[in-house]
Coordinates of C-alpha atoms and ligand atoms in Angstrom, one line a residue:
M776 CA -9.7 9.5 2.6
Y777 CA -10.7 6.6 0.2
T778 CA -8.4 4.5 -1.3
C779 CA -9.4 2.1 -4.2
G780 CA -8.0 -1.2 -3.0
P781 CA -6.8 -4.5 -4.5
T782 CA -8.9 -7.0 -6.6
V783 CA -8.3 -10.1 -4.5
Y784 CA -7.8 -12.8 -7.4
D785 CA -4.1 -13.1 -7.3
Y786 CA -1.2 -11.4 -5.2
A787 CA -0.8 -7.8 -5.6
H788 CA 2.1 -6.7 -7.9
I789 CA 4.5 -3.9 -7.3
G790 CA 2.5 -1.5 -9.5
N791 CA -0.4 -2.1 -7.2
F792 CA 2.1 -1.3 -4.2
R793 CA 3.4 1.9 -5.6
A794 CA -0.2 3.1 -5.3
F795 CA -0.6 2.1 -1.7
L796 CA 2.8 3.3 -0.7
F797 CA 2.1 6.7 -2.0
E798 CA -1.3 6.7 -0.3
D799 CA 0.6 5.4 2.9
L800 CA 3.0 8.4 2.6
L801 CA 0.3 10.9 2.1
K802 CA -1.6 9.4 5.0
R803 CA 1.3 9.5 7.4
W804 CA 2.2 13.0 6.2
L805 CA -1.2 14.2 6.9
M806 CA -1.3 12.7 10.4
R807 CA 2.2 14.2 11.0
R808 CA 0.6 17.5 10.1
G809 CA -1.9 17.0 13.0
F810 CA -4.9 15.9 10.8
K811 CA -7.1 13.2 12.1
V812 CA -7.3 10.6 9.2
M813 CA -10.1 8.2 8.6
H814 CA -8.9 5.9 6.0
V815 CA -11.1 3.2 3.9
M816 CA -9.7 1.0 1.4
N817 CA -12.1 -1.6 -0.3
L818 CA -11.5 -5.1 -1.2
T819 CA -13.0 -5.9 -4.6
D820 CA -14.1 -9.4 -4.0
I821 CA -16.5 -9.7 -6.8
D822 CA -15.8 -9.1 -10.4
D823 CA -15.1 -11.0 -13.6
K824 CA -11.6 -12.2 -12.5
T825 CA -12.5 -13.4 -9.0
I826 CA -15.3 -15.3 -10.5
K827 CA -13.2 -16.9 -13.0
G828 CA -10.4 -17.6 -10.3
S829 CA -13.0 -19.3 -8.0
Q830 CA -14.5 -21.7 -11.0
N831 CA -10.9 -22.5 -12.0
Q832 CA -10.1 -23.7 -8.7
Q833 CA -13.5 -25.1 -7.9
V834 CA -13.9 -23.4 -4.5
P835 CA -16.5 -21.0 -3.4
L836 CA -15.9 -17.4 -4.4
R837 CA -15.5 -16.4 -0.6
Q838 CA -13.0 -19.1 0.0
F839 CA -11.0 -18.1 -3.2
T840 CA -11.0 -14.4 -2.1
D841 CA -10.1 -15.2 1.6
F842 CA -6.8 -16.3 0.6
Y843 CA -5.8 -13.4 -1.4
V844 CA -7.1 -11.0 1.2
K845 CA -4.9 -12.7 3.7
A846 CA -2.1 -12.6 1.5
F847 CA -2.8 -8.9 0.7
F848 CA -2.7 -8.1 4.6
E849 CA 0.6 -10.0 5.1
D850 CA 2.1 -8.1 2.1
I851 CA 1.0 -4.6 3.5
K852 CA 2.6 -5.7 6.9
A853 CA 5.9 -6.6 5.3
L854 CA 6.1 -3.2 3.5
N855 CA 5.2 -1.5 6.8
I856 CA 2.2 0.3 5.3
L857 CA -0.2 1.4 8.1
P858 CA -3.6 -0.5 8.1
A859 CA -6.7 1.4 6.9
D860 CA -9.4 1.9 9.5
V861 CA -11.8 -0.2 7.6
Y862 CA -11.5 -2.7 4.7
P863 CA -15.1 -3.2 3.6
R864 CA -15.5 -6.2 1.1
A865 CA -17.6 -5.4 -1.8
T866 CA -19.8 -8.7 -1.1
D867 CA -20.6 -7.5 2.3
F868 CA -22.3 -4.2 0.9
V869 CA -24.6 -5.6 -2.1
S870 CA -27.5 -4.3 -0.3
E871 CA -26.1 -0.7 0.1
M872 CA -25.2 -0.9 -3.9
V873 CA -28.8 -2.1 -4.5
T874 CA -30.2 1.0 -2.6
L875 CA -28.0 3.4 -4.8
I876 CA -29.0 2.1 -7.9
K877 CA -32.5 2.0 -7.1
T878 CA -31.9 6.0 -6.5
L879 CA -30.4 6.3 -10.2
L880 CA -33.4 4.3 -11.6
T881 CA -35.8 6.7 -9.7
K882 CA -34.1 9.6 -10.7
D883 CA -34.2 8.5 -14.2
I884 CA -30.4 8.2 -14.6
A885 CA -30.2 4.4 -14.9
Y886 CA -32.3 2.3 -16.9
K887 CA -32.7 -1.6 -17.4
S888 CA -31.6 -3.1 -20.9
E889 CA -33.5 -6.1 -22.5
D890 CA -31.3 -8.7 -20.9
G891 CA -32.2 -7.1 -17.1
S892 CA -28.9 -5.6 -16.5
I893 CA -28.9 -2.0 -15.4
Y894 CA -26.8 0.7 -16.9
Y895 CA -25.7 4.4 -16.3
A896 CA -27.3 6.6 -18.9
V897 CA -23.9 8.8 -19.4
C898 CA -25.8 11.4 -21.2
K899 CA -28.0 12.2 -18.4
F900 CA -24.9 13.6 -16.2
P901 CA -23.8 16.8 -17.8
N902 CA -20.6 16.7 -15.9
Y903 CA -19.2 13.5 -17.1
G904 CA -15.8 13.6 -17.8
K905 CA -14.9 16.2 -15.6
L906 CA -12.0 14.4 -13.9
S907 CA -10.5 12.6 -16.9
K908 CA -11.3 15.5 -19.3
I909 CA -13.0 13.2 -21.7
K910 CA -15.5 14.9 -23.9
V911 CA -19.2 13.9 -23.5
N912 CA -20.3 14.8 -27.1
E913 CA -17.7 12.0 -28.1
L914 CA -19.9 9.4 -26.6
K915 CA -22.3 7.3 -28.5
A916 CA -25.8 7.8 -27.4
G917 CA -27.4 4.5 -25.9
A918 CA -24.0 2.4 -26.6
R919 CA -23.1 0.1 -23.6
V920 CA -20.3 -1.2 -22.1
S921 CA -20.8 -4.4 -19.8
Q922 CA -17.1 -4.9 -18.8
D923 CA -15.8 -3.4 -15.7
E924 CA -12.5 -2.2 -17.6
Y925 CA -12.6 -0.4 -20.9
D926 CA -10.6 2.4 -22.8
K927 CA -11.7 6.1 -23.4
E928 CA -12.9 5.0 -26.7
E929 CA -15.3 2.8 -25.4
A930 CA -16.7 5.3 -23.2
Q931 CA -20.2 4.7 -23.2
D932 CA -23.2 3.6 -20.7
F933 CA -21.8 1.7 -18.2
V934 CA -23.2 -1.2 -16.2
L935 CA -24.4 -1.0 -12.6
W936 CA -26.0 -4.3 -12.2
K937 CA -25.2 -7.3 -14.2
A938 CA -28.1 -9.9 -14.7
W939 CA -27.1 -13.5 -13.9
T940 CA -25.7 -15.4 -17.0
R941 CA -24.4 -19.0 -17.0
E942 CA -20.9 -17.8 -16.6
D943 CA -21.6 -16.4 -13.1
G944 CA -22.3 -20.0 -11.9
D945 CA -23.4 -19.8 -8.4
V946 CA -22.5 -16.4 -8.0
F947 CA -25.5 -14.2 -7.8
W948 CA -27.6 -12.3 -5.4
E949 CA -31.6 -12.3 -5.5
T950 CA -32.6 -8.6 -5.3
E951 CA -35.3 -6.0 -5.9
L952 CA -32.9 -5.5 -9.3
G953 CA -33.4 -9.1 -10.0
K954 CA -30.9 -12.0 -10.0
G955 CA -27.5 -10.7 -10.7
R956 CA -24.5 -9.1 -9.2
P957 CA -23.0 -5.5 -8.9
G958 CA -20.6 -3.6 -11.5
W959 CA -17.2 -2.9 -10.2
H960 CA -17.6 0.9 -10.2
I961 CA -20.9 1.0 -8.0
E962 CA -19.1 -0.8 -5.1
C963 CA -16.7 2.3 -4.4
S964 CA -19.6 4.9 -4.5
A965 CA -21.5 2.6 -2.3
M966 CA -18.8 1.7 0.3
S967 CA -17.1 5.3 0.3
M968 CA -20.4 7.0 1.0
K969 CA -21.3 4.3 3.6
Y970 CA -18.2 5.2 5.8
L971 CA -17.3 8.8 4.9
G972 CA -20.6 10.3 4.0
E973 CA -22.0 11.8 0.7
T974 CA -19.0 14.3 0.4
F975 CA -15.5 13.5 1.7
D976 CA -12.0 15.0 1.3
I977 CA -9.7 12.9 -0.4
H978 CA -9.9 9.9 -3.0
C979 CA -6.6 8.3 -4.3
G980 CA -5.8 5.6 -6.9
G981 CA -3.6 4.7 -9.8
V982 CA -3.9 7.0 -12.8
D983 CA -5.2 4.2 -14.8
N984 CA -8.4 4.3 -12.3
M985 CA -9.1 7.9 -13.4
F986 CA -10.9 6.6 -16.5
P987 CA -13.4 5.1 -16.2
H988 CA -13.7 3.9 -12.4
H989 CA -13.4 7.3 -10.8
E990 CA -15.3 9.1 -13.5
N991 CA -17.9 6.7 -12.9
E992 CA -17.9 6.8 -9.3
I993 CA -18.4 10.6 -9.7
A994 CA -21.2 10.3 -12.1
Q995 CA -22.9 7.6 -9.9
S996 CA -22.5 9.4 -6.6
E997 CA -23.2 12.9 -7.6
A998 CA -26.3 12.2 -9.7
A999 CA -27.6 10.0 -6.6
T1000 CA -26.8 12.8 -3.8
G1001 CA -26.9 16.0 -6.1
K1002 CA -23.8 16.9 -4.0
K1003 CA -20.0 17.1 -4.6
F1004 CA -18.7 13.5 -4.2
V1005 CA -14.9 14.3 -3.4
D1006 CA -12.8 17.5 -2.6
Y1007 CA -9.3 16.2 -3.6
W1008 CA -8.4 13.5 -6.3
L1009 CA -4.8 12.2 -6.2
H1010 CA -3.4 9.6 -8.9
N1011 CA -0.1 8.4 -9.1
E1012 CA 1.5 7.7 -12.3
H1013 CA 2.4 4.3 -13.8
L1014 CA 5.2 2.1 -13.0
L1015 CA 7.6 0.7 -15.6
V1016 CA 10.1 -2.2 -15.2
E1017 CA 13.4 -1.8 -16.6
G1018 CA 11.8 1.0 -18.9
K1019 CA 8.9 -1.2 -20.2
K1020 CA 5.2 -1.8 -19.2
M1021 CA 5.1 -4.4 -16.5
A1022 CA 3.3 -7.5 -18.2
K1023 CA 3.5 -11.3 -17.6
R1024 CA 4.3 -12.0 -21.1
L1025 CA 7.3 -9.8 -21.2
G1026 CA 8.7 -11.7 -18.0
N1027 CA 9.1 -8.5 -16.1
F1028 CA 6.0 -8.9 -14.1
Y1029 CA 6.6 -8.9 -10.0
T1030 CA 4.6 -9.6 -7.2
L1031 CA 6.2 -8.3 -3.8
R1032 CA 6.5 -11.9 -3.0
D1033 CA 8.5 -12.5 -6.2
L1034 CA 11.3 -10.0 -4.9
L1035 CA 11.0 -11.2 -1.4
A1036 CA 12.0 -15.0 -2.6
K1037 CA 14.9 -13.4 -4.3
G1038 CA 16.1 -12.2 -1.1
Y1039 CA 15.2 -8.4 -1.2
D1040 CA 14.6 -6.7 2.1
P1041 CA 10.7 -5.5 2.0
I1042 CA 11.9 -2.2 3.4
A1043 CA 14.1 -1.6 0.8
I1044 CA 11.3 -2.2 -1.7
R1045 CA 9.2 0.1 0.2
Y1046 CA 11.9 2.7 0.1
L1047 CA 12.4 2.3 -3.5
L1048 CA 8.7 2.5 -4.5
M1049 CA 7.8 5.6 -2.4
S1050 CA 10.9 7.8 -3.2
T1051 CA 9.8 9.0 -6.6
H1052 CA 7.3 11.7 -6.5
Y1053 CA 3.7 9.9 -7.2
R1054 CA 3.0 12.1 -10.3
Q1055 CA 6.2 11.0 -11.9
Q1056 CA 6.5 7.9 -14.0
F1057 CA 8.5 5.4 -11.9
N1058 CA 11.2 2.9 -13.5
F1059 CA 11.6 0.2 -11.4
T1060 CA 15.2 -1.7 -11.8
F1061 CA 17.1 -4.2 -9.8
E1062 CA 20.0 -1.5 -9.6
G1063 CA 17.3 0.9 -8.2
L1064 CA 16.6 -1.6 -5.5
D1065 CA 20.3 -2.1 -4.6
S1066 CA 20.7 1.5 -4.1
A1067 CA 17.6 1.7 -2.1
K1068 CA 19.0 -1.1 0.2
S1069 CA 22.1 0.8 0.7
A1070 CA 19.9 4.1 1.4
V1071 CA 17.9 2.1 4.0
D1072 CA 21.2 0.8 5.8
R1073 CA 22.8 4.1 5.6
L1074 CA 19.9 5.5 7.8
R1075 CA 19.7 2.3 10.1
N1076 CA 23.6 2.7 10.7
F1077 CA 23.2 6.5 11.5
V1078 CA 20.7 5.6 13.9
R1079 CA 22.9 2.8 15.5
R1080 CA 25.8 5.2 15.5
L1081 CA 23.9 7.6 17.4
H1082 CA 23.0 5.1 20.0
D1083 CA 26.7 4.7 20.5
V1084 CA 27.7 8.1 21.3
D1085 CA 28.9 8.3 24.8
G1086 CA 29.5 11.8 25.6
G1087 CA 32.2 14.0 25.7
G1088 CA 31.8 16.3 22.5
D1089 CA 30.0 19.5 22.0
S1090 CA 29.0 20.7 18.6
K1091 CA 28.9 24.4 19.8
G1092 CA 25.3 24.7 18.6
K1093 CA 25.7 23.3 15.1
V1094 CA 23.5 20.1 15.6
A1095 CA 20.7 22.5 16.7
T1096 CA 21.1 24.6 13.4
L1097 CA 21.3 21.4 11.2
T1098 CA 18.1 19.8 13.0
A1099 CA 16.2 23.0 12.6
K1100 CA 17.3 23.0 9.0
L1101 CA 16.5 19.8 8.4
E1102 CA 13.0 20.0 10.0
A1103 CA 12.2 23.2 7.9
C1104 CA 13.4 21.5 4.6
F1105 CA 11.7 18.1 4.8
G1106 CA 8.4 19.6 6.0
G1107 CA 8.4 22.3 3.6
S1108 CA 9.1 19.7 0.5
M1109 CA 6.4 17.2 1.8
D1110 CA 3.8 20.3 2.1
E1111 CA 4.6 20.9 -1.5
D1112 CA 2.5 18.1 -2.9
L1113 CA 4.5 15.4 -1.2
D1114 CA 7.9 16.2 -2.9
I1115 CA 9.6 13.2 -1.2
G1116 CA 12.7 13.5 -3.4
T1117 CA 13.8 16.9 -2.0
A1118 CA 12.7 15.7 1.5
L1119 CA 14.8 12.6 1.3
A1120 CA 17.8 14.7 -0.2
S1121 CA 17.6 17.0 2.8
L1122 CA 17.7 14.1 5.0
F1123 CA 20.9 12.8 3.6
D1124 CA 22.5 16.0 3.5
F1125 CA 21.8 16.0 7.2
V1126 CA 23.0 12.6 8.0
R1127 CA 26.2 13.4 5.9
E1128 CA 27.0 16.7 8.1
I1129 CA 26.0 15.0 11.5
N1130 CA 28.3 12.0 10.4
N1131 CA 31.2 14.4 10.0
L1132 CA 30.6 15.7 13.3
L1133 CA 30.5 12.4 14.7
D1134 CA 33.8 11.5 12.9
S1135 CA 35.4 14.4 14.8
K1136 CA 33.6 13.5 18.1
M1137 CA 32.0 17.0 18.3
I1138 CA 28.6 15.6 19.6
S1139 CA 27.3 15.4 23.0
K1140 CA 25.2 12.5 24.3
S1141 CA 22.2 14.7 24.7
E1142 CA 22.9 16.3 21.0
A1143 CA 23.0 12.6 19.7
S1144 CA 19.7 11.7 21.5
E1145 CA 17.9 14.8 20.0
V1146 CA 19.1 13.9 16.5
G1147 CA 18.0 10.3 17.3
G1148 CA 14.6 11.8 18.5
L1149 CA 14.1 13.7 15.1
M1150 CA 14.9 10.5 13.1
M1151 CA 12.2 8.6 14.8
M1152 CA 9.9 11.5 14.1
L1153 CA 10.9 11.6 10.7
D1154 CA 10.6 7.8 10.4
E1155 CA 6.8 7.8 11.8
V1156 CA 6.5 9.4 8.1
L1157 CA 9.0 7.2 6.2
G1158 CA 8.2 3.9 7.8
I1159 CA 11.8 2.6 7.2
I1160 CA 14.3 2.5 10.2
G1161 CA 11.8 1.3 12.6
K1162 CA 11.9 1.9 16.4
V1163 CA 13.6 -1.4 17.8
E1164 CA 15.0 -2.5 14.5
V1165 CA 18.7 -2.8 16.0
E1166 CA 17.4 -5.0 18.9
E1167 CA 14.7 -7.3 17.0
A1168 CA 17.4 -8.2 14.5
L1169 CA 19.9 -9.0 16.9
T1170 CA 17.3 -11.1 18.6
A1171 CA 16.3 -13.2 15.8
D1172 CA 20.0 -13.8 15.1
I1173 CA 20.9 -14.9 18.7
D1174 CA 17.7 -17.1 18.7
A1175 CA 18.9 -18.8 15.5
M1176 CA 22.4 -19.2 17.0
V1177 CA 21.0 -21.0 20.1
Q1178 CA 18.7 -23.0 18.2
K1179 CA 21.8 -24.2 16.0
R1180 CA 23.8 -24.8 19.2
E1181 CA 20.9 -26.9 20.5
A1182 CA 20.8 -28.9 17.4
A1183 CA 24.4 -29.5 17.5
R1184 CA 24.2 -30.6 21.3
K1185 CA 21.4 -33.1 20.2
A1186 CA 23.6 -34.7 17.5
K1187 CA 26.6 -34.8 20.0
N1188 CA 28.6 -32.5 18.1
W1189 CA 30.1 -30.9 21.2
K1190 CA 33.0 -29.0 19.0
E1191 CA 30.4 -27.1 17.0
A1192 CA 28.2 -26.3 20.2
D1193 CA 31.0 -24.9 22.1
E1194 CA 32.0 -23.1 19.2
I1195 CA 28.7 -21.2 19.1
R1196 CA 28.6 -21.0 22.8
S1197 CA 31.8 -19.0 22.7
Q1198 CA 30.5 -16.7 19.8
L1199 CA 27.8 -16.0 21.8
K1200 CA 29.9 -15.2 24.7
A1201 CA 31.9 -12.7 22.5
M1202 CA 28.7 -11.0 21.6
G1203 CA 27.9 -10.5 25.5
I1204 CA 25.4 -13.4 25.6
V1205 CA 25.2 -15.8 28.3
L1206 CA 23.2 -18.9 28.2
E1207 CA 21.8 -20.8 30.7
D1208 CA 20.1 -24.2 31.1
T1209 CA 16.7 -24.3 32.6
A1210 CA 13.9 -27.0 32.8
Q1211 CA 12.3 -25.1 29.9
G1212 CA 15.3 -25.3 27.8
V1213 CA 18.1 -23.0 27.1
R1214 CA 17.5 -19.3 27.9
W1215 CA 20.0 -16.4 27.1
H1216 CA 20.6 -13.0 28.5
K1217 CA 22.7 -10.3 27.8
E1218 CA 25.9 -10.0 30.2
K1219 CA 25.5 -6.7 32.4
S1220 CA 28.0 -4.3 31.0
Ligands
LIG2 ZN1 -12.5 2.1 -6.4

C-alpha cells in the first residue's frame, strides 16, 4: 500500500493524523487477517511551501525539512502508528521523476511550454477524471495550472516539471529536462512505482487528495505504463473542529503537539481520531477527547483487573461464549470496510459483561488469561492498551519518586526524604544505596 505522506514544512495537524491513523488501522487489520503488507509513505520535502519556509528561515532546504521529518517521526511514535516499510523523500528520487516525465514526453502526453516548464496534456488521457468523476469535456484545452494544489474549476493541464524561477533561489536540479524542479503529483507516481511496481493494490489519502493529486497520479502512471495503476483507492473524509473547518484564522487549528502541550494523552487522541468510520466526516471536540480518554482508561483498567484475578471462580462456559461472540463481531465489522464503530461497540459490550462476571467472582485464573490474550490480540489492531502499559507507567512513577527523594536528601531535607521512602515501601518498593547511586526493586511477595 502507498499512502500520501506529509509535506514537511510544519508540524502535522490532527486532520493529517486522522488520515495516518485510518491508514494505520487498515494496515493493522490487513496484517491481522494474514496479509503481508508492504507500506510505502512518501515525504514531500520539495514544493512551494517547503521552499518558502527554508527561505524564511534562511537555511538550506534539506536542513529545513529534516527538522519537520524528525518531528513527524516523533509524532507518529507518540500516536503508536506502525512505521511504514519505507519513507522515500521526494528530493532523493528526482532522477526517477525525470525518467517518468521523459516517457510522457516521448509518448506525446506531455509538452514543454514557452518558459521551459513541462505540462501534462489532460486531453491526451481519455480516462482523466475516472476517480474524482470530473468531466473531461469541461476542461479548457491548452489552459494550464502551475500550482500544485487547485480546485476542480481550475482543472486543466498540470505541471510535471517547473522551470527554475528566481523565487526558487538555490533550489533546482540540472537535468535533461532543463534547470528546475519536479511538480508535486509526479513524485508520488515515481516513488510508488519504484517500490511497489507499475500496478499495486492499495492507495490511500485524504478526500482532498482525490482531486487533483490522485487523479493526476493515475493520469501520469497509466499513460506512461499502459497498465492499471492501483486496484483499490481509499479516502478518508474531512475533519471538522467543533463543527467548523479547521483553519488557523478561526483559532481552531491543532497540531498533535498543541494537544500534548495541553496535557492530553496521545493514545486518547489516537482513539478519538480512529473511532469514527473513515468515510464519515469527523467532528473533533474537546468533550470527545475527554470521552476518548475514559474509553481508553476503561480498557486499560479492564486489562489490569484481569491480571489481578487469582482463581477460584468458574463462569461455566460463559467466558468462552462471550469471547467467541466478540471475535466474530469485531472481525465481521472490521471486514465490512473497517466498521470500527460497530467493532468498538462489541468490544465494550464484552468488557461490561466480563466485568459483571468479575464482580460476582465467577471467573477462573485461566479464563482471565484467555480474556487477557484476546484483549492483547485485538490491541494489535487498535494499538491503545499496550503490552506493558501497567509496568511502564509504574516504573516511570517510581523513578520520579526516587529522584525526588535524592533531591530532598541532597538538600538535607530528611523529613521529605523519609516520607518518600515510606510511600515507596507502602507500594512494595525497596531502596538500596549502591556505588552507582540509589537502586530500587520490588519486594518479593
Ligand atoms: Zn501523494
